[in-house]
mmCIF file of C-alpha atoms and ligand atoms in Angstrom:
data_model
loop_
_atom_site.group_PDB
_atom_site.id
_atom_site.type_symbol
_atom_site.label_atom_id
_atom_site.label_comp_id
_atom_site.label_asym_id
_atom_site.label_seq_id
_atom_site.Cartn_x
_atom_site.Cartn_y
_atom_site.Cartn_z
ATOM 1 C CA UNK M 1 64.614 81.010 155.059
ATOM 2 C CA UNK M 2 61.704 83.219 154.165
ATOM 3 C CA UNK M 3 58.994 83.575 156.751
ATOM 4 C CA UNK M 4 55.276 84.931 155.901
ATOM 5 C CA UNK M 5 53.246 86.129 158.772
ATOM 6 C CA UNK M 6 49.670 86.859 158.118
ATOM 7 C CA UNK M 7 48.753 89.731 160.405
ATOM 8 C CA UNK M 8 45.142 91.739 160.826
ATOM 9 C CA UNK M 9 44.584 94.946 161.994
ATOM 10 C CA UNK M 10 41.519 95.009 164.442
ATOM 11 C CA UNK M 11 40.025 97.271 166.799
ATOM 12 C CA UNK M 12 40.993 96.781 170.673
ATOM 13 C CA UNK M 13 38.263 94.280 171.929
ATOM 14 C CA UNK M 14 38.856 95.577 175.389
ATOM 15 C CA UNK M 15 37.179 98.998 174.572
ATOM 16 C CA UNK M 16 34.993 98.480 171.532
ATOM 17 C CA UNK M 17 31.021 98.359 172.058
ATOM 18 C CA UNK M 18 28.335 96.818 169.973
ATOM 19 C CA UNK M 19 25.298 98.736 168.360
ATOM 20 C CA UNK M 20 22.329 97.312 169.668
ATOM 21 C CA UNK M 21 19.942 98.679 167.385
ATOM 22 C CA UNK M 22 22.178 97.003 164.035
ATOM 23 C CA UNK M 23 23.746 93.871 166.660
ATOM 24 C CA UNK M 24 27.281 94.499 164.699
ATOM 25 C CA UNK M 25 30.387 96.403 166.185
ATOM 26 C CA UNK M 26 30.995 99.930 166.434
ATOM 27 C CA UNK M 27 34.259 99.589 164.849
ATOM 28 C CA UNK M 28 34.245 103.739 165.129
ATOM 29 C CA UNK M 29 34.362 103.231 168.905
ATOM 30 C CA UNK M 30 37.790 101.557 169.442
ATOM 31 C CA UNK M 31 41.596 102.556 168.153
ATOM 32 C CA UNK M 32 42.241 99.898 165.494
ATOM 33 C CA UNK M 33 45.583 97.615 166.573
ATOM 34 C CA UNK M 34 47.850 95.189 164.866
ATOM 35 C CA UNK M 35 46.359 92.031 166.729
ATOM 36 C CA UNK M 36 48.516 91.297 169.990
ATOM 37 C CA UNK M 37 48.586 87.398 168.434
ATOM 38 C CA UNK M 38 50.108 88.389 165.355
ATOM 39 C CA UNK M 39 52.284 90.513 167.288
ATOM 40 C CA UNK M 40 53.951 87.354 168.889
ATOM 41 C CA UNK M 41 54.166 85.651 165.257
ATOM 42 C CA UNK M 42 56.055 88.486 163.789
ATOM 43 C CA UNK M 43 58.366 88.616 166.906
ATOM 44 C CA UNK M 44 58.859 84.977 166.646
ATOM 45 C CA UNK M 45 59.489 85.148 162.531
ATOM 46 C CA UNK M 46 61.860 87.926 163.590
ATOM 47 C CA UNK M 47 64.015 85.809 166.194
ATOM 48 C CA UNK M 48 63.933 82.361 163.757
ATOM 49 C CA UNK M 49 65.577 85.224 161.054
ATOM 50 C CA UNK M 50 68.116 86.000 163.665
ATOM 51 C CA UNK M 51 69.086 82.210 164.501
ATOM 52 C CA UNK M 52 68.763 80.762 160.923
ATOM 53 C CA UNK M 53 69.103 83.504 158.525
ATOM 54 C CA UNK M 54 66.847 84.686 155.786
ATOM 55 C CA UNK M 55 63.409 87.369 156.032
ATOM 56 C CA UNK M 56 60.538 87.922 157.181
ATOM 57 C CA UNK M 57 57.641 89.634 155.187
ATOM 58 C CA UNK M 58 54.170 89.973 156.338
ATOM 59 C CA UNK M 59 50.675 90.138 154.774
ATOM 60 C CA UNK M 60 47.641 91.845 155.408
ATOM 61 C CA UNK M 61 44.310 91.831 153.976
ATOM 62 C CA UNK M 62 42.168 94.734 154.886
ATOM 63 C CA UNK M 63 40.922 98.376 154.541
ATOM 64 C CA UNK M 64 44.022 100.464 153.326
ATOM 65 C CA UNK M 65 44.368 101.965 156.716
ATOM 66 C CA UNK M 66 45.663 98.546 157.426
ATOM 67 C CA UNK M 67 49.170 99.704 156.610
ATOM 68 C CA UNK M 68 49.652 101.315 160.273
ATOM 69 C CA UNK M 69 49.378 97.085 161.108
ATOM 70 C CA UNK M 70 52.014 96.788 158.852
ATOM 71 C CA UNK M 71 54.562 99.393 159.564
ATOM 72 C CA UNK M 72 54.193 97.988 163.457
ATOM 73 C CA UNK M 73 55.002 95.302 162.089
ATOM 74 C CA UNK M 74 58.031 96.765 160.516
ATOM 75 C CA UNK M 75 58.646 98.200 163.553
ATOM 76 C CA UNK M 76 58.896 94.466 165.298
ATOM 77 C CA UNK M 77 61.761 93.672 162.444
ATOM 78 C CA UNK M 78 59.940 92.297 158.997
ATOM 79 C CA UNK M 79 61.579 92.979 156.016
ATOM 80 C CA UNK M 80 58.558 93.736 153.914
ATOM 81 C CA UNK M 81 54.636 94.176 153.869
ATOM 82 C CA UNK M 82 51.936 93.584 151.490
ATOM 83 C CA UNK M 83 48.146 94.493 152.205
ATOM 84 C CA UNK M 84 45.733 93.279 150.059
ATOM 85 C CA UNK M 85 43.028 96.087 149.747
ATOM 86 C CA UNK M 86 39.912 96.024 147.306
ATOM 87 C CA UNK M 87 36.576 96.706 147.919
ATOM 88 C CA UNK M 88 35.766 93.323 146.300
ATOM 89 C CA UNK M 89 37.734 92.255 149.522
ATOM 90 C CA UNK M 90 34.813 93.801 151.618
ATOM 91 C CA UNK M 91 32.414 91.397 154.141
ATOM 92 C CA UNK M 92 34.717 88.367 153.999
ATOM 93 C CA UNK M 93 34.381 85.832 156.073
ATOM 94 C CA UNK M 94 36.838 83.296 156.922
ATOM 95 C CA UNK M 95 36.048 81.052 154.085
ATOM 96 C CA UNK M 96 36.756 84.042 151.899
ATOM 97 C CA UNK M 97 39.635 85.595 153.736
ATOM 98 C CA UNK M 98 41.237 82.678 153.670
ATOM 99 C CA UNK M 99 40.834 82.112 149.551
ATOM 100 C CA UNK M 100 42.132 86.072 149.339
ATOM 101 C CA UNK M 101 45.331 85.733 151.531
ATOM 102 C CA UNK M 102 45.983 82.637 149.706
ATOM 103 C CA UNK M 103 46.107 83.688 146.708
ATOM 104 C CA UNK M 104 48.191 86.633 147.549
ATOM 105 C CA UNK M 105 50.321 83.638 149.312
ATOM 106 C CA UNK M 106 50.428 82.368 145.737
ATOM 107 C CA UNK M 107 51.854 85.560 144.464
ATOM 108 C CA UNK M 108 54.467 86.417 146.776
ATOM 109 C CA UNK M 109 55.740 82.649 146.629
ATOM 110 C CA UNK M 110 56.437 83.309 142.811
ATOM 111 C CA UNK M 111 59.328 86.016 143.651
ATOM 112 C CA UNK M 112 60.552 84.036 146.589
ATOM 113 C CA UNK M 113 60.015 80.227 147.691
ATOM 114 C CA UNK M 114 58.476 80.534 151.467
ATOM 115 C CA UNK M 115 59.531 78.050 154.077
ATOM 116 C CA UNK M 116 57.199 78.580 157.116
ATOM 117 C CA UNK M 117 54.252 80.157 157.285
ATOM 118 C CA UNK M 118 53.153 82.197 161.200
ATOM 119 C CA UNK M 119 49.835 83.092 161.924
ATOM 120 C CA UNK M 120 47.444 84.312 165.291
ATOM 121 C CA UNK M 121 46.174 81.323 166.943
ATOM 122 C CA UNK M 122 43.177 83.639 167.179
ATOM 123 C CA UNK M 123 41.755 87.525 166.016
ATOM 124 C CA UNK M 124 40.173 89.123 169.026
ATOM 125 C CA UNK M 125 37.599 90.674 167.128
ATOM 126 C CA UNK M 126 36.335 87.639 164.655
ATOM 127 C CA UNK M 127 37.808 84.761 167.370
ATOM 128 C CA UNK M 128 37.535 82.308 165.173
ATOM 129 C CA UNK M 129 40.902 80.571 164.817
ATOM 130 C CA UNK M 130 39.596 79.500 161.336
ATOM 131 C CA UNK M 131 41.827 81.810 158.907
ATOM 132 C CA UNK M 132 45.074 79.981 159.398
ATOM 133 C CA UNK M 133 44.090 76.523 159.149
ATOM 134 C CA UNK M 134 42.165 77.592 156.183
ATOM 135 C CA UNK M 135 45.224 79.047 154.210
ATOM 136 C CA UNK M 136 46.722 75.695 155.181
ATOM 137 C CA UNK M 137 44.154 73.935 153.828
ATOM 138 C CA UNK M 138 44.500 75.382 150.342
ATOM 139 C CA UNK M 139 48.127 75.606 149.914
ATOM 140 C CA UNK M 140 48.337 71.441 150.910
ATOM 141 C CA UNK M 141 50.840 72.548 153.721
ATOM 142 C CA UNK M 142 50.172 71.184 157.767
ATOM 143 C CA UNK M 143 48.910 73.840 159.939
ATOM 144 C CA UNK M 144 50.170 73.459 163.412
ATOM 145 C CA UNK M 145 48.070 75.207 166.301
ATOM 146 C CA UNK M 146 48.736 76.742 169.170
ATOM 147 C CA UNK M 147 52.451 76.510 169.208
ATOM 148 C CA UNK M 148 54.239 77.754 172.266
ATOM 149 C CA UNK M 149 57.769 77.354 171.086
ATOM 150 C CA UNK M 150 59.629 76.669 168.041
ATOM 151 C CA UNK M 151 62.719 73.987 168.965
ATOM 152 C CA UNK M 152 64.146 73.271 166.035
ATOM 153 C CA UNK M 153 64.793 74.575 162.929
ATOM 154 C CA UNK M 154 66.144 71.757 159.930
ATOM 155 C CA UNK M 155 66.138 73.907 156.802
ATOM 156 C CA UNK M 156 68.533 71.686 154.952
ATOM 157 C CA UNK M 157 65.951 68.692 155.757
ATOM 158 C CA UNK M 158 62.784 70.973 155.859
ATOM 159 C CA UNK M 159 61.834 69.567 159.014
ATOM 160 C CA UNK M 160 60.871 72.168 161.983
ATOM 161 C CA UNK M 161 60.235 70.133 165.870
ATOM 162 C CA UNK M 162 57.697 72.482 167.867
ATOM 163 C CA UNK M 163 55.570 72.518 170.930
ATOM 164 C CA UNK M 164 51.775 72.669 171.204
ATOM 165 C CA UNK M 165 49.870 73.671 173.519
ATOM 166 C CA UNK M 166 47.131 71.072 175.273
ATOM 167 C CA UNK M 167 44.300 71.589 177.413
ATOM 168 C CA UNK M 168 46.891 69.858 180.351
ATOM 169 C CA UNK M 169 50.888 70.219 179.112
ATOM 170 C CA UNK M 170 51.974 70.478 175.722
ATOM 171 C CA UNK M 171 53.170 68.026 172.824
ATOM 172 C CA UNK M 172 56.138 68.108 170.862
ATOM 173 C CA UNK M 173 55.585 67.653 167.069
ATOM 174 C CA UNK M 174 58.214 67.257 164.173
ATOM 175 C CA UNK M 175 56.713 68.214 160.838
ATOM 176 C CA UNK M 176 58.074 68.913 157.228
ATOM 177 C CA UNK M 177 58.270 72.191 156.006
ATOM 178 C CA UNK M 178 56.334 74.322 154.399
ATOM 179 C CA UNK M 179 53.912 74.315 157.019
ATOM 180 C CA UNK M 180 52.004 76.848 159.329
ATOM 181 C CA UNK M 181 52.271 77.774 162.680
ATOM 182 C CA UNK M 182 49.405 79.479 164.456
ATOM 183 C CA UNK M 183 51.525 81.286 167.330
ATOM 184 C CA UNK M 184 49.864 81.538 171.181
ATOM 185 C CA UNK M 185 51.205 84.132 173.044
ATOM 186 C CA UNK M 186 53.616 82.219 175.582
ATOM 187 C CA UNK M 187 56.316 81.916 172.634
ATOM 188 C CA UNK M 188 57.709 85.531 173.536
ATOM 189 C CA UNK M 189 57.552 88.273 175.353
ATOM 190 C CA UNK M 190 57.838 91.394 172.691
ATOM 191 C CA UNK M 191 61.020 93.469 173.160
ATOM 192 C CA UNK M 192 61.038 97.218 172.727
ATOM 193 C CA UNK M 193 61.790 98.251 169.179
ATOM 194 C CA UNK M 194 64.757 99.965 168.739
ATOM 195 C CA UNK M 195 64.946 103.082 167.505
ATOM 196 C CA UNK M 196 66.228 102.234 163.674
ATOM 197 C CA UNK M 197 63.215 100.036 163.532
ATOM 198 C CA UNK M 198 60.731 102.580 164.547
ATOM 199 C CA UNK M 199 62.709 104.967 162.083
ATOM 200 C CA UNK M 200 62.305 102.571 159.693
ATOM 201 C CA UNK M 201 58.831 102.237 160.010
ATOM 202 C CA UNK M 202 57.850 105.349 159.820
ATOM 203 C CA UNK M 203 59.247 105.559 156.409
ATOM 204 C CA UNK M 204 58.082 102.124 155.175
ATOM 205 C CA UNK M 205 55.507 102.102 152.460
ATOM 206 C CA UNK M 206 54.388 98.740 152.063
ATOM 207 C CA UNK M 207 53.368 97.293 148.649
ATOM 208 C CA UNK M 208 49.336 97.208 148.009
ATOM 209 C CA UNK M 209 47.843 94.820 145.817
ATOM 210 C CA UNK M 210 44.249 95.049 144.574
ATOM 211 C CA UNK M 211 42.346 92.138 143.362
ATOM 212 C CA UNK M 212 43.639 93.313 138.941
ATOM 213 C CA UNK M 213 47.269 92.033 140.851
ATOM 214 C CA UNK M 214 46.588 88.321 142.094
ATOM 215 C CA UNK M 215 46.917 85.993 139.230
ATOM 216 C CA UNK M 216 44.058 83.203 138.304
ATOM 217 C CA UNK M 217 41.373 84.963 140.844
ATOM 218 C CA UNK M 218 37.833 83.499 141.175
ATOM 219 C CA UNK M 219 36.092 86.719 141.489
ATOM 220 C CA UNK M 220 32.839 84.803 143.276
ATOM 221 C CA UNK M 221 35.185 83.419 145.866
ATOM 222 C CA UNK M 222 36.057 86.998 147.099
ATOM 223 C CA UNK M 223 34.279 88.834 149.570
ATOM 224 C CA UNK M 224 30.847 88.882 151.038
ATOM 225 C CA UNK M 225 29.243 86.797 147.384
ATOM 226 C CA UNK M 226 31.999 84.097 148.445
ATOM 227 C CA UNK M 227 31.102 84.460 152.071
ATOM 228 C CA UNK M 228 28.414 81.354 153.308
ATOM 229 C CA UNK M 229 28.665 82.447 156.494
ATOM 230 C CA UNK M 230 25.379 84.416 158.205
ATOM 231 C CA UNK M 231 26.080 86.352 161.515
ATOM 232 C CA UNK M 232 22.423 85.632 162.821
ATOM 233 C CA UNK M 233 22.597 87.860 166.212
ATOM 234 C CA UNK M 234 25.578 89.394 167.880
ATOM 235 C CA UNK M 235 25.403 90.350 172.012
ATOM 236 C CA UNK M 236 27.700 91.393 174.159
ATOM 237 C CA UNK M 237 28.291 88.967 176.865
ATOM 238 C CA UNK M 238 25.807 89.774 180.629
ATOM 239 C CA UNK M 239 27.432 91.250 183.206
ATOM 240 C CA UNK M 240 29.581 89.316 185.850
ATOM 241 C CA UNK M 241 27.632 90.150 189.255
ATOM 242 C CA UNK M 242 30.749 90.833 192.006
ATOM 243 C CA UNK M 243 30.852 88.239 194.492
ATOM 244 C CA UNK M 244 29.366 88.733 198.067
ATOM 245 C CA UNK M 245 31.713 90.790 200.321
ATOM 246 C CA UNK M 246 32.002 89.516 203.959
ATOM 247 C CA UNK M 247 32.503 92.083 206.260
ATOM 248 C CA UNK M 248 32.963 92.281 210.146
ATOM 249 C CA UNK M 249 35.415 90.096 212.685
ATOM 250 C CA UNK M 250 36.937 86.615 211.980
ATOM 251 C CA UNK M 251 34.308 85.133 214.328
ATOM 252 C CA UNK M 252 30.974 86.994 212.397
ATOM 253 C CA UNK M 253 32.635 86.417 208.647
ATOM 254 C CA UNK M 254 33.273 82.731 209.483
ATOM 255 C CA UNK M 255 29.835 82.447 210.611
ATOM 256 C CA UNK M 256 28.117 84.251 207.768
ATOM 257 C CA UNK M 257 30.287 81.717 205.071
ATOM 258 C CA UNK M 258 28.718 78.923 206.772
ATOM 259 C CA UNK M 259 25.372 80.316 206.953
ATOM 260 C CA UNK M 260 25.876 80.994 202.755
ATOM 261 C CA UNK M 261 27.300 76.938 202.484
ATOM 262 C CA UNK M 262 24.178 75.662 204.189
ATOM 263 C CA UNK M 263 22.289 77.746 202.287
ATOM 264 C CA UNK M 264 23.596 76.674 199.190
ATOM 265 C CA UNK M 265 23.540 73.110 200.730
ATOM 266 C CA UNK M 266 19.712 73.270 201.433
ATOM 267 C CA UNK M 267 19.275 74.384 197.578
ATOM 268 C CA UNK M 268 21.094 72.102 196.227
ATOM 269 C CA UNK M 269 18.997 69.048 197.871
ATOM 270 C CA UNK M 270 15.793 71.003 197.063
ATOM 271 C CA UNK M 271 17.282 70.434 193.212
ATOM 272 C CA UNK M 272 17.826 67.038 193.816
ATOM 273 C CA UNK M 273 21.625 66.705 194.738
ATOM 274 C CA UNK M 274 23.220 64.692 197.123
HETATM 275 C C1 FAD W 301 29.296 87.868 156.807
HETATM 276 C C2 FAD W 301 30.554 88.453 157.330
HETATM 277 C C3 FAD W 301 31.007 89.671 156.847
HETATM 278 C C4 FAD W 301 32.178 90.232 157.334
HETATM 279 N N1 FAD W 301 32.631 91.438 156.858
HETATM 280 C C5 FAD W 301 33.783 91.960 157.310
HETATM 281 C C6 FAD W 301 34.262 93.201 156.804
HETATM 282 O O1 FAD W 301 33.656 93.812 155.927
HETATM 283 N N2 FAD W 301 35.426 93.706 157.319
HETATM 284 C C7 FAD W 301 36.125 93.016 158.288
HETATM 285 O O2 FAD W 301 37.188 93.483 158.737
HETATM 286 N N3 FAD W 301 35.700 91.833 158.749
HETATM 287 C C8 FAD W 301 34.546 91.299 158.298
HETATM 288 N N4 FAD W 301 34.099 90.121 158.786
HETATM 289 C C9 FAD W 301 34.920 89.440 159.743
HETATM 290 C C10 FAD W 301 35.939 88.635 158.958
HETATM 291 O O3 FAD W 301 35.388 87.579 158.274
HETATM 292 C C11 FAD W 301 36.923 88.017 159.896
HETATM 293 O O4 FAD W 301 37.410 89.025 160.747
HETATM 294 C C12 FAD W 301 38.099 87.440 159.121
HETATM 295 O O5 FAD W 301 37.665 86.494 158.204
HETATM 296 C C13 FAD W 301 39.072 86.806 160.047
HETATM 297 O O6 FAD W 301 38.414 85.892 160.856
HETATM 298 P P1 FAD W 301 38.737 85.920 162.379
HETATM 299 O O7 FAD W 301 38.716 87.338 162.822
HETATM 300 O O8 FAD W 301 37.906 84.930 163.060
HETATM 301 O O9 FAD W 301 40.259 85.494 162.342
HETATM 302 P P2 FAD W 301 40.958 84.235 162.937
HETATM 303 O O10 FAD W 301 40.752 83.064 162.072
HETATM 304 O O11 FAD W 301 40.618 84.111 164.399
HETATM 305 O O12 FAD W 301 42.442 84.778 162.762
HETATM 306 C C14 FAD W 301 43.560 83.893 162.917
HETATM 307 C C15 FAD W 301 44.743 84.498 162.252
HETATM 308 O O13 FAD W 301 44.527 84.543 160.830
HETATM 309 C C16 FAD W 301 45.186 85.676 160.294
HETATM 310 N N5 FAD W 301 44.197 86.595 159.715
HETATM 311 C C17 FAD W 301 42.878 86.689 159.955
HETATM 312 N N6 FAD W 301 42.328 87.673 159.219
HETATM 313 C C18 FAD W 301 43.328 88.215 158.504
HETATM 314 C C19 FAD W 301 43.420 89.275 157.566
HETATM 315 N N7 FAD W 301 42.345 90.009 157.220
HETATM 316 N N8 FAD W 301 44.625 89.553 157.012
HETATM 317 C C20 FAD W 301 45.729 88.834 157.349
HETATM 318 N N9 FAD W 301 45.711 87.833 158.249
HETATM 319 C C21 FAD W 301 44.536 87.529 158.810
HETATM 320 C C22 FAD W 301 45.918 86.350 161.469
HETATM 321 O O14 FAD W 301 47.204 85.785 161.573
HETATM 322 C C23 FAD W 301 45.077 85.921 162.663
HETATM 323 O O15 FAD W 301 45.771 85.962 163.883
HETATM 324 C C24 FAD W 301 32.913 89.553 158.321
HETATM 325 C C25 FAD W 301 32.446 88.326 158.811
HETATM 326 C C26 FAD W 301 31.287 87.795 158.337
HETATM 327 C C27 FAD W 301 30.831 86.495 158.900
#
């Protein structure tokens, strides 16, 4: 069986800041990681290799510093790594991503038939949850989101059973295959890499593809001329103000939480509320 994981590199969300004066991130400000989502896919692609056989090769579109994503990815235990780099690549959007990664999709499938097909359920930079679904889309194949466990693999059949997450429980789905999954991070915890994987990795050079490579490309597709999508402002989110700290004995902090209730009480008839 031969698994594709798309994978992005993006900068850690939990330090990077946002320019004010140009509203777009400071991508300079934060270390760029393989994104923790697509961490869980490739894990996941790596365990369905170990139960049913076959290999796992991952694909990245992005800046050619985008290879460090890879070789972590390597690391994890795929086979093989493709970035698609070019600057007619540059100021994508999803619509556009998804037509590039796609089409590389298209390529790698010549070589080598691919059965399943892993993504993030999200990016925590972009957050849009719109890249997967959108490669779906254009290869004809069901996307299935937010998967929290893989059941069943039928390979002989094509048939794969999975659950999905829901706002309350989860659902279990049986689709045929090729489809794609877009992977939450319940399905696994990550294991430690062992250390022929990490040696491995360091010495993996993945294959990089410009846009002269793909086959059949529609150049106006690619890129920020393919891209419809207009980022009109970009904030970060206010400040949480800390809750009120009650201090003192049981008998002065019980006190001061009821004074705060009425209060709230009296407010909340002022506004009309019963
Ligand atoms: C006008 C505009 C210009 C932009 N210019 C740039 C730019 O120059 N450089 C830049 O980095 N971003 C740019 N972006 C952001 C870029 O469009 C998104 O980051 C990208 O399309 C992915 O969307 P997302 O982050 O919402 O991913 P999601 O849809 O949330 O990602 C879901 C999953 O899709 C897969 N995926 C997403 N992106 C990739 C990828 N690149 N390679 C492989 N798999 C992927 C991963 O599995 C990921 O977990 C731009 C956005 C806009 C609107």
């Amino acid at each position: 069986m031969h698994i594709l994981v798309c994978v992005k590199q993006v900068p850690d969300t939990k330090i990077i800041k946002i320019n004010p004066k140009t509203n777009t991130l400071d991508r300079a400000s934060a270390p760029a990681i393989l994104n923790p989502y697509d961490a869980h896919a490739v894990e996941e692609a790596v365990r369905l290799k170990k139960e049913y056989g076959g290999k796992v090769t991952v694909l990245s579109m992005g800046p050619p510093q985008a290879v460090t994503a890879i070789k972590k990815c390597i690391e994890i235990g795929a086979d093989e790594g493709v970035l698609i780099s070019d600057r007619a690549f540059a100021g994508a959007d999803t619509l556009a991503t998804s037509y590039a990664l796609y089409k590389a999709i298209q390529k790698i499938e010549k070589a080598e038939t691919i059965s399943l097909i892993l993504a993030g359920k999200h990016a925590i930079d972009g957050d849009t949850g719109q890249v997967g679904p959108g490669i779906a889309r254009r290869l004809e194949i069901p996307p299935l989101t937010n998967i929290i466990k893989v059941d069943s693999v039928d390979s002989e059949n094509r048939k794969i059973t999975v659950h999905r997450k829901l706002e309350i429980g989860h659902e279990v789905i049986q689709s045929s295959m090729p489809c794609l999954l877009t992977i939450e991070k319940e399905i696994n915890d990550i294991s430690y890499s062992p250390l022929p994987n990490m040696i491995a990795a360091a010495r993996y050079e993945p294959m990089v593809w410009t846009v002269a490579d793909l086959d059949e490309v529609d150049k106006a597709q690619l890129g920020m001329k393919g891209s419809p999508t207009i980022v009109g402002k970009m904030f970060p989110p206010p400040k949480e103000e800390g809750g009120k700290k009650i201090e003192g004995d049981a008998k002065s902090q019980v006190k001061q939480v009821l004074s705060i209730v009425l209060e709230k009480r009296e407010l909340f008839a002022q506004k009309g509320g019963k």
